[in-house]
């Protein structure tokens, strides 16, 4: 009787495992996306790929709001207060206090997405350069590109002199690739 149960249980287990493996639906549990409506809304407003926004948020805070980094970056997209203030003024965005930027994901995503649009305009929509600039600042990225230190490609990301930025780009690209495999649409 015990052998018969084992013979039945193992094929059943393998069948369930295979069903999970070949169904991409379960992968959304492994790669969830929070704040989809807020991301979708700002993505449409500023013409930024929603999967890119989600990937940056995943790397920055794993969709946990109210974060403050050791260097003072605030909220779900980890905006530096000076960058957020600049973006609010330049983008004529609704007034946002540091407290709102830190604790309100919708406000943070609005400002962060506007900033991504600004970076995309500066870097000709090269998403790798935009990701690098989001992390290291546009001045650093322009300096690396102008000097020939980095050519803006993933293949040569190792030439970026800041290890944190190299790793950041690789992580954002990893999550972007996972999200676009798991989700057919945003």
Short mmCIF file of C-alpha atoms in Angstrom, two decimals:
data_model
loop_
_atom_site.label_atom_id
_atom_site.label_comp_id
_atom_site.label_asym_id
_atom_site.label_seq_id
_atom_site.Cartn_x
_atom_site.Cartn_y
_atom_site.Cartn_z
CA UNK A 1 0.00 0.00 0.00
CA UNK A 2 2.81 2.40 0.87
CA UNK A 3 4.66 1.71 -2.41
CA UNK A 4 1.49 2.41 -4.40
CA UNK A 5 1.14 5.80 -2.69
CA UNK A 6 4.75 6.68 -3.50
CA UNK A 7 4.27 5.65 -7.14
CA UNK A 8 1.23 7.91 -7.33
CA UNK A 9 2.67 10.83 -5.34
CA UNK A 10 5.91 11.25 -7.27
CA UNK A 11 4.30 11.53 -10.75
CA UNK A 12 1.66 13.86 -9.31
CA UNK A 13 4.36 16.04 -7.74
CA UNK A 14 6.31 16.12 -11.02
CA UNK A 15 3.16 17.01 -12.96
CA UNK A 16 2.36 19.92 -10.61
CA UNK A 17 5.97 21.09 -10.76
CA UNK A 18 5.97 20.95 -14.57
CA UNK A 19 2.67 22.88 -14.71
CA UNK A 20 4.16 25.59 -12.54
CA UNK A 21 7.37 25.67 -14.53
CA UNK A 22 5.65 26.02 -17.90
CA UNK A 23 3.05 28.51 -16.71
CA UNK A 24 4.36 32.06 -16.48
CA UNK A 25 1.49 33.13 -14.22
CA UNK A 26 3.14 31.82 -11.09
CA UNK A 27 6.25 33.88 -11.83
CA UNK A 28 4.28 37.02 -10.97
CA UNK A 29 4.51 35.81 -7.35
CA UNK A 30 8.29 35.80 -7.64
CA UNK A 31 8.42 39.16 -9.49
CA UNK A 32 5.47 41.18 -8.20
CA UNK A 33 4.97 44.81 -9.20
CA UNK A 34 3.50 47.16 -6.64
CA UNK A 35 1.81 50.48 -7.35
CA UNK A 36 0.90 49.41 -10.89
CA UNK A 37 -1.79 52.05 -11.36
CA UNK A 38 0.49 54.87 -10.23
CA UNK A 39 3.30 53.61 -12.45
CA UNK A 40 0.96 53.15 -15.43
CA UNK A 41 -0.46 56.66 -15.03
CA UNK A 42 2.96 58.36 -14.89
CA UNK A 43 4.35 56.09 -17.60
CA UNK A 44 1.63 57.27 -19.98
CA UNK A 45 2.01 60.92 -18.94
CA UNK A 46 5.77 61.03 -19.46
CA UNK A 47 6.21 58.32 -22.12
CA UNK A 48 8.53 56.17 -20.01
CA UNK A 49 8.42 52.38 -20.21
CA UNK A 50 6.47 51.23 -17.12
CA UNK A 51 8.70 48.18 -16.78
CA UNK A 52 11.71 50.50 -16.50
CA UNK A 53 10.01 52.47 -13.73
CA UNK A 54 9.07 49.26 -11.93
CA UNK A 55 12.60 47.89 -12.30
CA UNK A 56 14.12 51.02 -10.81
CA UNK A 57 11.67 50.91 -7.91
CA UNK A 58 12.42 47.22 -7.37
CA UNK A 59 16.15 47.90 -7.15
CA UNK A 60 15.79 51.06 -5.08
CA UNK A 61 13.29 49.92 -2.42
CA UNK A 62 11.60 46.69 -3.50
CA UNK A 63 8.31 48.65 -3.54
CA UNK A 64 8.56 49.57 0.14
CA UNK A 65 7.53 53.21 0.65
CA UNK A 66 8.82 55.64 3.27
CA UNK A 67 12.44 54.62 2.85
CA UNK A 68 15.29 57.01 3.49
CA UNK A 69 18.80 56.01 2.45
CA UNK A 70 21.93 56.69 4.46
CA UNK A 71 22.72 59.55 2.05
CA UNK A 72 19.24 61.06 2.35
CA UNK A 73 17.43 59.72 -0.73
CA UNK A 74 13.69 59.61 -0.07
CA UNK A 75 10.74 57.41 -0.88
CA UNK A 76 9.96 54.54 -3.16
CA UNK A 77 12.15 55.82 -6.04
CA UNK A 78 14.88 57.13 -3.68
CA UNK A 79 14.93 60.75 -4.83
CA UNK A 80 17.57 63.06 -3.42
CA UNK A 81 15.84 66.12 -1.91
CA UNK A 82 17.77 68.57 -4.12
CA UNK A 83 16.91 66.58 -7.25
CA UNK A 84 13.26 66.40 -6.20
CA UNK A 85 13.14 70.16 -5.53
CA UNK A 86 14.75 70.85 -8.91
CA UNK A 87 12.32 68.50 -10.68
CA UNK A 88 9.32 70.10 -8.97
CA UNK A 89 10.42 73.55 -10.15
CA UNK A 90 11.51 72.54 -13.66
CA UNK A 91 8.52 70.30 -14.29
CA UNK A 92 6.04 72.70 -12.71
CA UNK A 93 4.88 69.76 -10.64
CA UNK A 94 2.59 70.13 -7.66
CA UNK A 95 4.35 71.30 -4.53
CA UNK A 96 5.72 68.39 -2.61
CA UNK A 97 7.38 68.55 0.76
CA UNK A 98 10.17 66.13 1.70
CA UNK A 99 7.60 64.39 3.90
CA UNK A 100 5.24 63.85 0.93
CA UNK A 101 8.14 62.72 -1.26
CA UNK A 102 9.17 60.20 1.39
CA UNK A 103 5.77 58.87 2.45
CA UNK A 104 3.50 59.21 -0.61
CA UNK A 105 4.40 56.72 -3.34
CA UNK A 106 2.17 58.49 -5.89
CA UNK A 107 4.02 61.80 -5.40
CA UNK A 108 7.39 60.07 -5.46
CA UNK A 109 6.55 58.13 -8.64
CA UNK A 110 5.30 61.33 -10.31
CA UNK A 111 8.54 63.21 -9.59
CA UNK A 112 10.76 60.20 -10.29
CA UNK A 113 9.09 59.52 -13.64
CA UNK A 114 9.31 63.18 -14.65
CA UNK A 115 13.01 62.99 -13.83
CA UNK A 116 13.40 59.83 -15.95
CA UNK A 117 11.73 61.69 -18.86
CA UNK A 118 14.19 64.55 -18.39
CA UNK A 119 17.12 62.12 -18.39
CA UNK A 120 15.72 60.35 -21.46
CA UNK A 121 15.59 63.68 -23.28
CA UNK A 122 19.20 64.40 -22.28
CA UNK A 123 20.50 60.97 -23.31
CA UNK A 124 18.51 60.36 -26.48
CA UNK A 125 16.33 57.64 -24.93
CA UNK A 126 19.35 55.35 -24.34
CA UNK A 127 17.88 53.47 -21.39
CA UNK A 128 21.28 52.30 -20.08
CA UNK A 129 22.58 55.86 -19.99
CA UNK A 130 19.35 56.96 -18.32
CA UNK A 131 19.68 54.25 -15.67
CA UNK A 132 23.31 55.22 -15.07
CA UNK A 133 22.37 58.91 -14.79
CA UNK A 134 19.54 58.12 -12.38
CA UNK A 135 22.11 56.49 -10.11
CA UNK A 136 25.29 58.52 -10.61
CA UNK A 137 23.93 61.82 -11.93
CA UNK A 138 23.81 63.08 -15.51
CA UNK A 139 27.07 65.04 -15.16
CA UNK A 140 29.07 61.91 -14.38
CA UNK A 141 27.50 59.97 -17.24
CA UNK A 142 28.16 62.77 -19.73
CA UNK A 143 31.77 62.91 -18.57
CA UNK A 144 32.20 59.14 -19.06
CA UNK A 145 30.60 59.24 -22.50
CA UNK A 146 32.48 62.36 -23.67
CA UNK A 147 35.84 60.99 -22.53
CA UNK A 148 35.21 57.60 -24.17
CA UNK A 149 35.44 55.85 -20.82
CA UNK A 150 32.03 54.24 -21.41
CA UNK A 151 30.14 53.87 -24.69
CA UNK A 152 26.64 53.53 -23.22
CA UNK A 153 26.36 49.78 -23.83
CA UNK A 154 25.73 46.90 -21.45
CA UNK A 155 28.71 45.03 -22.91
CA UNK A 156 31.05 47.77 -21.70
CA UNK A 157 29.35 48.62 -18.41
CA UNK A 158 32.49 47.32 -16.67
CA UNK A 159 34.25 50.51 -17.85
CA UNK A 160 32.11 52.68 -15.59
CA UNK A 161 34.44 53.83 -12.81
CA UNK A 162 31.83 53.66 -10.04
CA UNK A 163 31.16 50.08 -8.96
CA UNK A 164 27.79 50.93 -7.41
CA UNK A 165 26.59 52.32 -10.76
CA UNK A 166 27.86 49.28 -12.70
CA UNK A 167 26.02 46.97 -10.32
CA UNK A 168 22.92 49.20 -10.33
CA UNK A 169 22.64 49.07 -14.13
CA UNK A 170 23.02 45.29 -14.13
CA UNK A 171 20.34 44.87 -11.45
CA UNK A 172 17.85 47.20 -13.16
CA UNK A 173 18.38 45.43 -16.49
CA UNK A 174 17.95 42.03 -14.79
CA UNK A 175 14.58 43.02 -13.29
CA UNK A 176 13.50 44.70 -16.52
CA UNK A 177 14.16 41.47 -18.42
CA UNK A 178 12.31 39.41 -15.80
CA UNK A 179 9.29 41.71 -15.80
CA UNK A 180 9.02 41.76 -19.57
CA UNK A 181 9.18 37.94 -19.64
CA UNK A 182 6.63 37.45 -16.86
CA UNK A 183 4.08 40.12 -17.82
CA UNK A 184 2.68 40.30 -21.33
CA UNK A 185 1.45 43.85 -20.74
CA UNK A 186 1.71 46.32 -17.95
#
